[in-house]
Coordinates of C-alpha atoms in Angstrom, one line a residue:
M256 CA 36.3 220.0 174.2
T257 CA 37.6 217.1 172.0
K258 CA 40.0 219.5 170.5
H259 CA 41.3 220.4 173.9
K260 CA 41.6 216.8 174.9
L261 CA 43.7 216.1 171.8
T262 CA 45.9 219.0 172.4
L263 CA 46.4 217.9 176.0
V264 CA 47.2 214.3 175.0
A265 CA 49.6 215.7 172.4
A266 CA 51.2 217.9 175.0
L267 CA 51.5 215.0 177.5
G268 CA 53.0 212.8 174.7
A269 CA 55.5 215.5 174.0
L270 CA 56.4 215.7 177.6
V271 CA 56.9 212.0 177.9
L272 CA 59.1 212.0 174.7
I273 CA 61.2 214.9 176.1
A274 CA 61.6 213.1 179.5
A275 CA 62.7 210.0 177.6
L276 CA 65.2 212.0 175.7
F277 CA 66.6 213.6 178.8
T278 CA 66.9 210.2 180.5
C279 CA 68.8 208.8 177.5
L280 CA 71.0 211.9 177.4
F281 CA 71.7 211.6 181.2
V282 CA 72.7 207.9 180.8
R283 CA 75.1 208.9 178.0
V284 CA 76.7 211.7 180.0
K285 CA 77.2 209.3 182.9
R286 CA 78.8 206.7 180.6
L287 CA 81.1 209.4 179.2
E288 CA 82.1 210.5 182.7
N289 CA 82.9 207.0 183.7
A290 CA 84.9 206.5 180.5
L291 CA 87.0 209.6 181.1
A292 CA 87.7 208.5 184.7
S293 CA 89.1 205.0 183.6
P294 CA 92.9 204.8 183.2
V295 CA 93.0 204.1 179.5
G296 CA 90.6 206.9 178.5
G297 CA 87.5 204.8 178.4
L298 CA 88.6 202.4 175.8
T299 CA 88.6 199.4 178.0
E300 CA 87.9 196.1 176.5
P301 CA 86.0 193.5 178.5
E302 CA 88.3 191.2 180.4
T303 CA 88.6 187.8 178.8
E304 CA 90.3 184.9 180.5
T305 CA 92.7 183.1 178.2
P306 CA 92.8 179.5 179.1
S307 CA 96.2 178.5 180.4
E308 CA 98.0 175.7 178.8
P309 CA 97.9 172.6 180.9
T310 CA 101.2 172.1 182.7
E311 CA 102.4 168.6 183.2
P312 CA 103.2 167.7 186.8
T313 CA 106.9 167.6 187.3
E314 CA 108.0 164.2 188.4
P315 CA 111.1 163.8 190.6
A316 CA 114.1 162.5 188.8
E317 CA 114.3 158.8 189.1
E318 CA 117.2 157.6 191.2
E319 CA 119.6 155.3 189.6
P320 CA 118.8 151.7 190.8
A321 CA 121.4 150.2 193.0
T322 CA 123.3 147.1 191.7
A323 CA 123.4 145.7 195.3
S324 CA 122.9 146.8 198.8
I325 CA 124.4 145.3 202.0
A326 CA 123.1 146.1 205.5
T327 CA 125.8 146.0 208.2
A328 CA 126.2 146.1 211.9
I329 CA 129.6 147.7 211.8
G330 CA 130.3 150.2 214.6
F331 CA 133.1 151.7 216.6
E332 CA 133.9 154.6 218.9
T333 CA 136.4 157.4 218.1
Q334 CA 137.6 160.7 219.4
S335 CA 135.9 163.7 217.8
S336 CA 138.0 166.1 215.6
P337 CA 140.0 168.8 217.4
M338 CA 138.4 171.3 215.0
L339 CA 135.8 171.8 217.7
A340 CA 136.7 171.8 221.4
P341 CA 136.3 170.2 223.8
Q342 CA 136.7 166.8 222.1
T343 CA 134.4 164.0 223.0
R344 CA 133.8 160.3 222.2
L345 CA 131.6 159.7 219.2
A346 CA 129.8 156.5 218.3
I347 CA 130.1 155.8 214.5
T348 CA 127.9 153.2 212.7
L349 CA 127.8 152.1 209.2
P350 CA 124.2 150.9 208.5
K351 CA 124.5 150.2 204.8
V352 CA 126.9 149.9 201.8
T353 CA 125.4 150.3 198.3
Q354 CA 127.0 149.5 195.0
Y355 CA 125.9 151.5 191.8
A356 CA 127.1 151.2 188.3
D357 CA 129.7 153.9 188.8
R358 CA 130.1 154.4 192.5
I359 CA 130.0 152.9 196.0
V360 CA 128.1 154.7 198.7
L361 CA 128.5 154.2 202.5
D362 CA 125.7 155.3 204.8
V363 CA 127.3 156.7 208.0
V364 CA 125.8 157.9 211.3
A365 CA 127.9 159.8 213.9
T366 CA 126.4 160.2 217.4
A367 CA 127.7 162.5 220.1
G368 CA 125.8 161.0 223.1
S369 CA 127.9 162.4 225.9
A370 CA 129.0 165.7 224.3
S371 CA 128.3 169.0 226.1
S372 CA 128.8 171.2 223.0
Y373 CA 129.0 170.8 219.2
S374 CA 131.5 168.3 217.9
A375 CA 133.0 167.4 214.5
F376 CA 133.8 164.2 212.7
V377 CA 136.0 164.0 209.6
A378 CA 134.3 161.0 208.0
E379 CA 136.4 161.0 204.8
D380 CA 139.5 160.3 206.8
K381 CA 138.0 157.3 208.6
F382 CA 136.6 155.3 205.6
I383 CA 138.9 154.4 202.7
L384 CA 138.3 151.9 199.9
L385 CA 141.2 149.8 198.7
S386 CA 141.7 149.5 194.9
P387 CA 142.6 146.1 193.4
D388 CA 146.3 147.0 193.5
G389 CA 146.0 148.0 197.2
A390 CA 146.0 151.8 196.8
D391 CA 143.8 154.0 199.0
V392 CA 140.7 155.4 197.4
Y393 CA 139.1 158.4 199.2
A394 CA 135.6 159.6 199.1
I395 CA 134.8 162.0 196.2
D396 CA 131.7 163.4 198.0
V397 CA 130.5 163.7 201.6
E398 CA 126.8 164.3 202.2
G399 CA 125.8 165.3 205.8
N400 CA 126.9 168.0 208.2
F401 CA 129.5 166.0 210.1
G402 CA 131.3 169.2 211.0
Y403 CA 128.6 170.3 213.5
I404 CA 127.1 167.3 215.4
P405 CA 124.8 168.7 218.1
P406 CA 125.5 167.9 221.8
G407 CA 123.7 164.6 222.5
G408 CA 122.5 164.3 218.9
S409 CA 123.5 162.6 215.7
V410 CA 124.2 163.3 212.1
S411 CA 123.4 160.9 209.2
G412 CA 125.2 161.2 205.8
K413 CA 126.7 159.4 202.9
L414 CA 130.2 158.9 201.6
T415 CA 130.5 158.4 197.8
F416 CA 133.5 156.6 196.3
E417 CA 134.1 156.6 192.5
S418 CA 134.1 153.1 190.9
A419 CA 134.7 152.8 187.2
E420 CA 133.2 149.3 187.2
T421 CA 131.0 147.1 189.5
P422 CA 133.5 144.7 191.1
P423 CA 132.0 141.7 192.8
K424 CA 134.0 142.4 195.9
V425 CA 135.6 145.5 197.6
I426 CA 137.7 146.0 200.7
L427 CA 136.8 148.8 203.1
K428 CA 139.4 150.2 205.4
I429 CA 138.3 151.8 208.7
E430 CA 140.7 154.0 210.7
T431 CA 139.7 153.5 214.4
D432 CA 141.6 154.7 217.5
A433 CA 142.9 151.1 217.9
G434 CA 144.2 150.9 214.4
A435 CA 142.9 150.0 210.9
E436 CA 140.1 147.5 210.5
Y437 CA 139.3 145.9 207.1
Y438 CA 135.9 144.5 205.8
E439 CA 135.3 142.7 202.7
F440 CA 131.9 143.3 200.9
N441 CA 130.7 140.7 198.4
F442 CA 128.0 142.3 196.3
Q443 CA 127.1 139.0 194.5
T444 CA 126.1 137.3 197.7
R445 CA 125.2 140.6 199.5
T446 CA 127.3 139.6 202.5
Y447 CA 130.3 141.1 204.3
R448 CA 133.0 139.8 206.7
E449 CA 136.0 141.1 208.6
A450 CA 139.1 140.7 206.5
R451 CA 142.8 140.4 207.4
L452 CA 145.4 141.8 205.1
G453 CA 149.0 140.8 204.9

């Protein structure tokens, strides 16, 4: 009887061992199937994240400091350019004149309050700096879409004049419908006044 029990225990042990072997074999077959189904033939490496190098935040370029800035109350009305019809009356204001080391910048606002359609303003023809010898100096850059002022709206922009040095005073010539007007800007005292030439 004891012999039979030992044989039975041995047989059960053998069955458990065979079941374990089959389970192990089944797991290996499943792994092999998964490996064959992967796009790189099962030789996939575990994904590792490489730490990205810290990027320094980009700072906006520092604007060149102005030598002097003068707020103004200069304003006038003029007829819009015939480039866009119908023509209309425009209100032009000059809020500020700023001097930098190599240039002078005029802030200009053109308003088409009574216009029924888009209108245009040729700003570079209206504002002219006078050089020390009296020659006309025209803007080298115009910022702002003065060519398409919306009806009832306004456009702000800047006119930049080249200046090789920072003179203490400059004369600005403004071409209005009534004729030329002249203003003297003193960057040392940060004041301006209407000037008369001739």
